[in-house]
Amino acid sequence: MTITRNWLDHAEGSVLVEFGRTRVLCAASVTEGVPRWRRGSGQGWITAEYAMLPRATHTRSDRESVKGRLGGRTHEISRLVGRSLRAAVDLAALGENSIAVDCDVLQADGGTRTAAITGAYVALADAVSWLGQRGKLARRTPVLQSVAAVSVGVVDGQPRLDLAYEEDVRAGTDMNVVCTGDGRFVEVQGTAEDGVFDRGTLDALLDLAVGGCATLTALQQQALTR
Amino acid sequence: MTITRNWLDHAEGSVLVEFGRTRVLCAASVTEGVPRWRRGSGQGWITAEYAMLPRATHTRSDRESVKGRLGGRTHEISRLVGRSLRAAVDLAALGENSIAVDCDVLQADGGTRTAAITGAYVALADAVSWLGQRGKLARRTPVLQSVAAVSVGVVDGQPRLDLAYEEDVRAGTDMNVVCTGDGRFVEVQGTAEDGVFDRGTLDALLDLAVGGCATLTALQQQALTR
Amino acid sequence: MTITRNWLDHAEGSVLVEFGRTRVLCAASVTEGVPRWRRGSGQGWITAEYAMLPRATHTRSDRESVKGRLGGRTHEISRLVGRSLRAAVDLAALGENSIAVDCDVLQADGGTRTAAITGAYVALADAVSWLGQRGKLARRTPVLQSVAAVSVGVVDGQPRLDLAYEEDVRAGTDMNVVCTGDGRFVEVQGTAEDGVFDRGTLDALLDLAVGGCATLTALQQQALTR
Amino acid sequence: MTITRNWLDHAEGSVLVEFGRTRVLCAASVTEGVPRWRRGSGQGWITAEYAMLPRATHTRSDRESVKGRLGGRTHEISRLVGRSLRAAVDLAALGENSIAVDCDVLQADGGTRTAAITGAYVALADAVSWLGQRGKLARRTPVLQSVAAVSVGVVDGQPRLDLAYEEDVRAGTDMNVVCTGDGRFVEVQGTAEDGVFDRGTLDALLDLAVGGCATLTALQQQALTR
Amino acid sequence: MTITRNWLDHAEGSVLVEFGRTRVLCAASVTEGVPRWRRGSGQGWITAEYAMLPRATHTRSDRESVKGRLGGRTHEISRLVGRSLRAAVDLAALGENSIAVDCDVLQADGGTRTAAITGAYVALADAVSWLGQRGKLARRTPVLQSVAAVSVGVVDGQPRLDLAYEEDVRAGTDMNVVCTGDGRFVEVQGTAEDGVFDRGTLDALLDLAVGGCATLTALQQQALTR
Amino acid sequence: MTITRNWLDHAEGSVLVEFGRTRVLCAASVTEGVPRWRRGSGQGWITAEYAMLPRATHTRSDRESVKGRLGGRTHEISRLVGRSLRAAVDLAALGENSIAVDCDVLQADGGTRTAAITGAYVALADAVSWLGQRGKLARRTPVLQSVAAVSVGVVDGQPRLDLAYEEDVRAGTDMNVVCTGDGRFVEVQGTAEDGVFDRGTLDALLDLAVGGCATLTALQQQALTR
């Protein structure tokens, strides 16, 4: 996995995450002010949008802009990324600023939503620094903790970390786990469409996930100190 | 919690679930045949749609049909219900039949998505029986296991089962768990938008959830044998 | 026909109307203020929205929210219900308050639009009382008169009151009549898609309709004094 | 009122109706075949669409194509025109042909929906003749009777025929009546948003309407024999 | 080509352009004020919308309002007309007024976009005069120059002016040219979907176009002085 | 300007074009078969879609997929790219295959539409080779000629090639020119929203454009032979 910061020239924070053949471009955009329902609260707001380019995948998909509506999967992942990022930040310290993080999948090969979260955190951290350098934060350090995410699953009866696309298809169980840098949980989403899982399997998957997130946390820190 | 079967006259399976002040109407509709992408597979298909009436909640919401688009929350829950129901059924045994389960929230007071899943399973079981009585199943018993769902969360530092709406707002952590009748997991979705959770809390919440699902499983069985 | 008031806990007025196998849930929601184009007029505003659950009918219909647009029939009936309710109320006496009445058909067996109007009036009356009890009306009694509605039609050459679904389909002529409590007309909508009608038939249908509305008016009064 | 046939060069039937300052262009388009749900029935189908140009009215309205959705009024009138035209024709005699009649209001000054019906009938009759001349009808004379429509209303307490726009605004009651050439009723739509009406008023309005339609029927016959 | 001014009674400027069998109705609507992004600039704004009635063409097209979205061709031509009209006017002299010009094709027989521009200019000039007569302009003469447009193309190897529909289909190259009254260029749009063109052909087409626009300019002046 | 081929792993042809700070990802996707209206013609079909990522520009734009509709600019450019690419190919030689070329602007700094065309041609050429290697072409060499595009304009009275974004804003005239490899024209689009241009300026701009396209043609050839 490689994390390239400042891949874009205009965005306040931007990252190209490459993870196997998966490539996700994460761009954090700062706006002064917050949505109407939040004005006067003294608190900031963070949103995320996830999307795939039409030919990110093996066969071309129609554009959601052409179809005129967002699919359920897009909605679901955008919401997941947004919640994960908000857990990383003290919104009161952010002040009444908004940060929108766009995660666009340029190429997909499994694990796009977890790559998106992992890269989006780095872009977000850069955007918060950008605000700090301009004296626009309500308090000094809005970032409470880093967040990173991995996919784990059971393939042919074995728990596995970071499912690539081919395995993903054969996986009976698929779990996305978002952890903080110190190993606590932000999101745990386990799905067993083709075969339920018992408590022992769940425990094994969580152990794997916590370990995987720790590795990614180290990569994020490296990237941010470079 | 009460489960009233056959609340509707036309649907192949229908249930009114009442859970505190929450009321969800679940209707299972059978169609012969499957979507185009599944034809010739010999397998059936199950989908779900979740929606709220505009005045289900304390203040009126605009209709999604009037706005012309589904919100992200609606999409997310519809997909969750659909996956949960498919885990209950052997789709090959169902044969090339489709079952669409509509979960419409007539009144909301917390826990609507878990009430929807719990009721939808009963409506689905009735729709499968309806197919069986007409000799339209590929094999005799497509229902592999029952599924039921609960919400659990941490309120004021305490793990709690079946969060009602007021508590829901104060909850730092919220987890929806879908279990089979024998206590294994179908879906685990934990979210910590306002405060992360550690492994101990996760374990306590899962214990509570498994216990809660067992109670609902018993209620479902009672309803189905009445 | 039965009219159950306060079927919902949150709405300012709510009614479940049951009429044969038809069941319509009517919920009146009060908001302070009026739409922009009416501000400063000193007058209130009343709107209505009519919709059917997907499995209200014999075969499942696609949701209008999923299709992303309202059908013509939905639009037409929503407008009819709205006009009928506004005829019942002195909008100046209502003051600058808005009432939105949602009529959701839970099960359909003919006559859903007339059941909706008849129930919606009772929900509206309760919502107006709710405003009165809180001292929010411009004048004491905004409700000028009750409104109720029936379907009449010609089936096999005979004028008939309250068409059930089966009859509805065979009817050459179909007329919806909305009357006030004292027998005057608010709306008269006669349609003869399969066979025109002469003045004598029209007169006979109107006589039947006025009689039918009188019966419903009595039921509404009973419900409101209970 | 003037009716100009063949105002367009391409359409199988076309009429420009001018009625005071109201101008409606009615174009009937023939297609072989019928919609899927009607195939194999041996019967034809007739639809209508009504729309206004943005600057047909005193102030410009936004285009429904730009807004991305049809308004309720447009839907309601399109359906009314369609039902009225279908009442004029024996759909079995039409054979499996479809006729779509577009009624576009170029300028509006009251009575656009009734002008549309009156003109659309003439365009429809021409389109049926076009089919007849090409030997494409199932039987010789699908047109059963002519249809024409008028608006009547009560203005300052007086029943009035053919409400122009200014009066329309002051009208307490507004009724659209569609009659056949021999004076029977196809559609009767009376609305009393600002003031209910009694049976005597209804009778007086119907008398006026029948008389008005007779005049228009004569004009239609003149136009068709020219 | 004929240009009929004041074809509509309500619009501040309106023109029916007839050009062969092509007929386009151009209506200019004045509003005080400008869009939000332009407020306080002291400058006016001009927009255009182009559309076709469903039966303007040989076979009926579906309405874009019914489909719920504008097609690319509609968008492209609306933008072209808007840019052309803005080039004719000194927006600072116009003051903070908006003019929307609707170009609705009643019948199409080739050259609709160029007929639209040519007619729209005349409607626009009338709308500007309307503002001038009411003392609402920032400076006396906002109209800098007239604009007119023609289609030219290569048919069977020969450059041709004013392509009618049949030729249009056979044309390898199609060019729309918008000129000012004194022969300078506002827009040049040449397309060679079926066969590229060399510099010599381009020069010949431009010569033809400039000549054609001069003829239209004379017609516009005649129309405006009548 | 750099052209990187095979930037994606899945697409049949893909190119990252970098031109100053502008970066456009072009992906060509092959499908067997053609749209319904073209079946049986023996001819292939080529389409293009152009879009911008939300943070390609200095300030973030809303996603068209979230807004639920394509903007006019997107439509206009997509059509321009599609027409340009079709001019490069003998569609009969392509056989009944479809190629969709997606041009997604990752970062914008002026000239995105011309960079898109220039890169899309290379991706298209690779996709055609891919078909050729699999023996799926109707004839051997469907590519007739290369196409490349440049922007030219007048800035401060001087004709300039390859307008960067800052100049673009100050440009009175803006022209996009698409040329074949041998210097003939495919598209010429000149716009003078703020100041018309005379024939001399047009000639100077065309000279500049032809020269610029020749340079790009050389770069494309280099890229394709590497």
Short mmCIF file of C-alpha atoms in Angstrom, two decimals, chain C:
data_model
loop_
_atom_site.label_atom_id
_atom_site.label_comp_id
_atom_site.label_asym_id
_atom_site.label_seq_id
_atom_site.Cartn_x
_atom_site.Cartn_y
_atom_site.Cartn_z
CA MET C 1 -67.27 1.83 7.79
CA THR C 2 -65.33 2.52 10.97
CA ILE C 3 -63.38 5.63 11.88
CA THR C 4 -60.70 5.23 14.57
CA ARG C 5 -59.32 8.53 15.86
CA ASN C 6 -55.85 9.00 17.33
CA TRP C 7 -54.44 5.93 15.66
CA LEU C 8 -51.01 7.57 15.75
CA ASP C 9 -49.26 9.02 18.78
CA HIS C 10 -47.33 11.88 17.20
CA ALA C 11 -49.71 13.49 14.69
CA GLU C 12 -51.91 16.41 15.73
CA GLY C 13 -54.85 14.55 14.18
CA SER C 14 -54.95 10.98 12.89
CA VAL C 15 -57.59 8.56 11.76
CA LEU C 16 -57.70 4.99 10.47
CA VAL C 17 -60.67 4.66 8.12
CA GLU C 18 -61.84 1.15 7.33
CA PHE C 19 -64.43 0.73 4.64
CA GLY C 20 -64.99 -2.85 3.51
CA ARG C 21 -61.44 -4.11 3.05
CA THR C 22 -60.15 -0.63 2.24
CA ARG C 23 -57.98 0.87 5.01
CA VAL C 24 -56.61 4.39 4.80
CA LEU C 25 -54.44 6.05 7.42
CA CYS C 26 -54.99 9.84 7.55
CA ALA C 27 -52.50 11.96 9.50
CA ALA C 28 -52.80 15.72 9.92
CA SER C 29 -49.56 17.58 10.69
CA VAL C 30 -49.55 21.18 11.92
CA THR C 31 -46.73 23.60 11.17
CA GLU C 32 -46.58 27.22 12.24
CA GLY C 33 -46.26 29.54 9.28
CA VAL C 34 -47.36 29.23 5.68
CA PRO C 35 -45.59 28.80 2.33
CA ARG C 36 -43.67 31.82 1.11
CA TRP C 37 -46.26 32.93 -1.47
CA ARG C 38 -48.86 33.21 1.27
CA ARG C 39 -46.87 34.98 3.98
CA GLY C 40 -48.34 38.15 5.35
CA SER C 41 -51.79 37.27 4.05
CA GLY C 42 -53.05 36.41 7.53
CA GLN C 43 -54.46 33.21 6.04
CA GLY C 44 -53.58 29.60 6.67
CA TRP C 45 -53.04 26.80 4.19
CA ILE C 46 -54.06 23.18 3.92
CA THR C 47 -52.49 20.56 1.65
CA ALA C 48 -52.99 16.84 1.19
CA GLU C 49 -50.91 13.99 -0.14
CA TYR C 50 -52.38 10.65 -1.15
CA ALA C 51 -50.32 7.52 -1.69
CA MET C 52 -50.64 3.75 -1.71
CA LEU C 53 -48.35 1.25 -0.07
CA PRO C 54 -46.91 -1.09 -2.72
CA ARG C 55 -48.90 -4.10 -1.58
CA ALA C 56 -52.17 -2.29 -0.87
CA THR C 57 -53.53 -3.86 -4.04
CA HIS C 58 -53.95 -7.38 -5.38
CA THR C 59 -50.60 -7.32 -7.10
CA ARG C 60 -47.62 -5.32 -5.91
CA SER C 61 -46.95 -1.93 -7.53
CA ASP C 62 -43.54 -0.31 -7.72
CA ARG C 63 -42.94 2.48 -5.22
CA GLU C 64 -43.14 5.97 -6.66
CA SER C 65 -40.13 6.90 -4.52
CA VAL C 66 -38.10 4.19 -6.23
CA LYS C 67 -39.32 5.19 -9.67
CA GLY C 68 -38.36 8.76 -8.80
CA ARG C 69 -41.61 10.34 -9.89
CA LEU C 70 -45.24 10.65 -8.90
CA GLY C 71 -47.81 9.15 -11.22
CA GLY C 72 -50.67 11.14 -12.67
CA ARG C 73 -53.28 9.34 -10.57
CA THR C 74 -51.43 10.18 -7.34
CA HIS C 75 -51.17 13.82 -8.32
CA GLU C 76 -54.81 13.99 -9.30
CA ILE C 77 -56.13 12.47 -6.08
CA SER C 78 -53.80 14.48 -3.85
CA ARG C 79 -55.13 17.66 -5.42
CA LEU C 80 -58.74 16.51 -5.05
CA VAL C 81 -58.29 15.77 -1.35
CA GLY C 82 -56.57 19.11 -0.78
CA ARG C 83 -59.31 21.14 -2.47
CA SER C 84 -62.00 19.26 -0.58
CA LEU C 85 -60.39 19.95 2.78
CA ARG C 86 -59.80 23.63 2.04
CA ALA C 87 -63.52 23.98 1.30
CA ALA C 88 -64.24 22.87 4.86
CA VAL C 89 -62.18 25.57 6.53
CA ASP C 90 -62.17 29.37 6.80
CA LEU C 91 -58.49 29.90 6.07
CA ALA C 92 -58.50 33.40 7.53
CA ALA C 93 -59.77 32.05 10.84
CA LEU C 94 -57.03 29.43 10.75
CA GLY C 95 -54.39 32.17 10.89
CA GLU C 96 -50.96 31.69 9.38
CA ASN C 97 -50.75 28.00 10.17
CA SER C 98 -50.30 25.12 7.74
CA ILE C 99 -51.89 21.70 7.99
CA ALA C 100 -50.64 18.85 5.81
CA VAL C 101 -52.88 15.80 5.67
CA ASP C 102 -51.28 12.54 4.55
CA CYS C 103 -53.63 9.84 3.32
CA ASP C 104 -51.80 6.53 2.95
CA VAL C 105 -53.73 3.59 1.64
CA LEU C 106 -52.67 0.51 3.62
CA GLN C 107 -55.11 -1.75 1.77
CA ALA C 108 -57.24 -0.98 -1.26
CA ASP C 109 -60.54 -2.49 -2.23
CA GLY C 110 -62.25 0.31 -4.16
CA GLY C 111 -63.24 3.76 -2.99
CA THR C 112 -59.84 4.72 -1.60
CA ARG C 113 -60.06 8.36 -2.62
CA THR C 114 -63.47 8.88 -1.08
CA ALA C 115 -62.47 7.03 2.09
CA ALA C 116 -59.39 9.26 2.22
CA ILE C 117 -61.45 12.46 2.06
CA THR C 118 -63.94 11.24 4.65
CA GLY C 119 -61.21 10.26 7.09
CA ALA C 120 -59.01 13.24 6.34
CA TYR C 121 -61.77 15.61 7.39
CA VAL C 122 -61.85 14.03 10.87
CA ALA C 123 -58.06 14.19 11.21
CA LEU C 124 -58.17 17.81 10.06
CA ALA C 125 -60.87 18.69 12.60
CA ASP C 126 -58.70 17.23 15.35
CA ALA C 127 -55.67 19.19 14.17
CA VAL C 128 -57.71 22.41 14.18
CA SER C 129 -58.86 21.64 17.74
CA TRP C 130 -55.23 21.07 18.72
CA LEU C 131 -54.43 24.56 17.43
CA GLY C 132 -57.44 25.99 19.24
CA GLN C 133 -56.45 24.47 22.57
CA ARG C 134 -53.07 26.17 22.25
CA GLY C 135 -54.58 29.56 21.40
CA LYS C 136 -53.00 29.60 17.96
CA LEU C 137 -56.06 30.30 15.82
CA ALA C 138 -56.80 33.74 14.41
CA ARG C 139 -60.51 33.28 15.13
CA ARG C 140 -62.39 30.74 17.17
CA THR C 141 -64.00 28.38 14.68
CA PRO C 142 -62.22 27.88 11.39
CA VAL C 143 -64.15 24.74 10.50
CA LEU C 144 -67.10 25.93 8.44
CA GLN C 145 -68.65 22.58 7.71
CA SER C 146 -67.78 18.93 7.48
CA VAL C 147 -66.96 17.25 4.16
CA ALA C 148 -67.45 13.62 3.21
CA ALA C 149 -67.17 11.79 -0.09
CA VAL C 150 -68.65 8.78 -1.86
CA SER C 151 -68.23 6.94 -5.12
CA VAL C 152 -71.28 6.18 -7.18
CA GLY C 153 -71.48 4.50 -10.54
CA VAL C 154 -73.54 2.63 -13.04
CA VAL C 155 -72.96 -1.13 -12.92
CA ASP C 156 -74.86 -3.32 -15.34
CA GLY C 157 -77.19 -0.41 -16.00
CA GLN C 158 -77.98 0.23 -12.33
CA PRO C 159 -76.83 3.24 -10.30
CA ARG C 160 -74.88 2.01 -7.29
CA LEU C 161 -73.42 3.58 -4.17
CA ASP C 162 -69.92 2.84 -2.77
CA LEU C 163 -68.37 0.80 -5.51
CA ALA C 164 -66.15 -2.00 -4.34
CA TYR C 165 -63.17 -2.91 -6.47
CA GLU C 166 -64.88 -5.60 -8.48
CA GLU C 167 -67.77 -3.35 -9.30
CA ASP C 168 -65.47 -0.46 -9.97
CA VAL C 169 -63.85 -2.37 -12.78
CA ARG C 170 -67.19 -3.19 -14.39
CA ALA C 171 -68.58 0.31 -13.99
CA GLY C 172 -69.16 2.17 -17.23
CA THR C 173 -69.56 5.41 -15.36
CA ASP C 174 -67.79 6.41 -12.18
CA MET C 175 -68.52 9.50 -10.16
CA ASN C 176 -66.87 10.84 -7.04
CA VAL C 177 -68.94 13.33 -5.09
CA VAL C 178 -67.76 15.40 -2.15
CA CYS C 179 -70.55 16.97 -0.09
CA THR C 180 -70.73 19.22 2.92
CA GLY C 181 -72.59 18.12 6.01
CA ASP C 182 -75.66 20.07 4.89
CA GLY C 183 -75.78 18.39 1.49
CA ARG C 184 -74.22 20.96 -0.80
CA PHE C 185 -71.51 20.08 -3.30
CA VAL C 186 -67.79 20.64 -2.97
CA GLU C 187 -66.59 18.48 -5.85
CA VAL C 188 -68.43 16.51 -8.50
CA GLN C 189 -66.27 14.36 -10.76
CA GLY C 190 -68.03 12.09 -13.18
CA THR C 191 -66.14 10.08 -15.76
CA ALA C 192 -67.56 7.91 -18.51
CA GLU C 193 -64.59 6.35 -20.15
CA ASP C 194 -66.63 3.38 -21.31
CA GLY C 195 -69.99 4.80 -22.15
CA VAL C 196 -71.41 8.27 -21.83
CA PHE C 197 -74.26 9.14 -19.48
CA ASP C 198 -77.35 11.23 -19.88
CA ARG C 199 -78.85 13.85 -17.61
CA GLY C 200 -81.26 11.38 -16.01
CA THR C 201 -78.43 9.07 -14.97
CA LEU C 202 -76.46 12.01 -13.66
CA ASP C 203 -79.42 13.10 -11.56
CA ALA C 204 -79.90 9.60 -10.17
CA LEU C 205 -76.22 9.32 -9.31
CA LEU C 206 -76.22 12.70 -7.57
CA ASP C 207 -79.26 11.68 -5.51
CA LEU C 208 -77.54 8.50 -4.42
CA ALA C 209 -74.36 10.39 -3.62
CA VAL C 210 -76.07 13.01 -1.47
CA GLY C 211 -77.73 10.24 0.51
CA GLY C 212 -74.48 8.38 0.94
CA CYS C 213 -72.64 11.47 2.11
CA ALA C 214 -75.33 12.14 4.71
CA THR C 215 -74.69 8.71 6.23
CA LEU C 216 -70.96 9.38 6.35
CA THR C 217 -71.53 12.80 7.89
CA ALA C 218 -73.39 11.12 10.74
CA LEU C 219 -70.49 8.67 11.22
CA GLN C 220 -67.99 11.54 11.27
CA GLN C 221 -70.01 13.38 13.90
CA GLN C 222 -70.25 10.27 16.03
CA ALA C 223 -66.50 9.74 15.78
CA LEU C 224 -65.77 13.36 16.69
CA THR C 225 -68.00 13.38 19.75
CA ARG C 226 -66.72 10.10 21.14
#
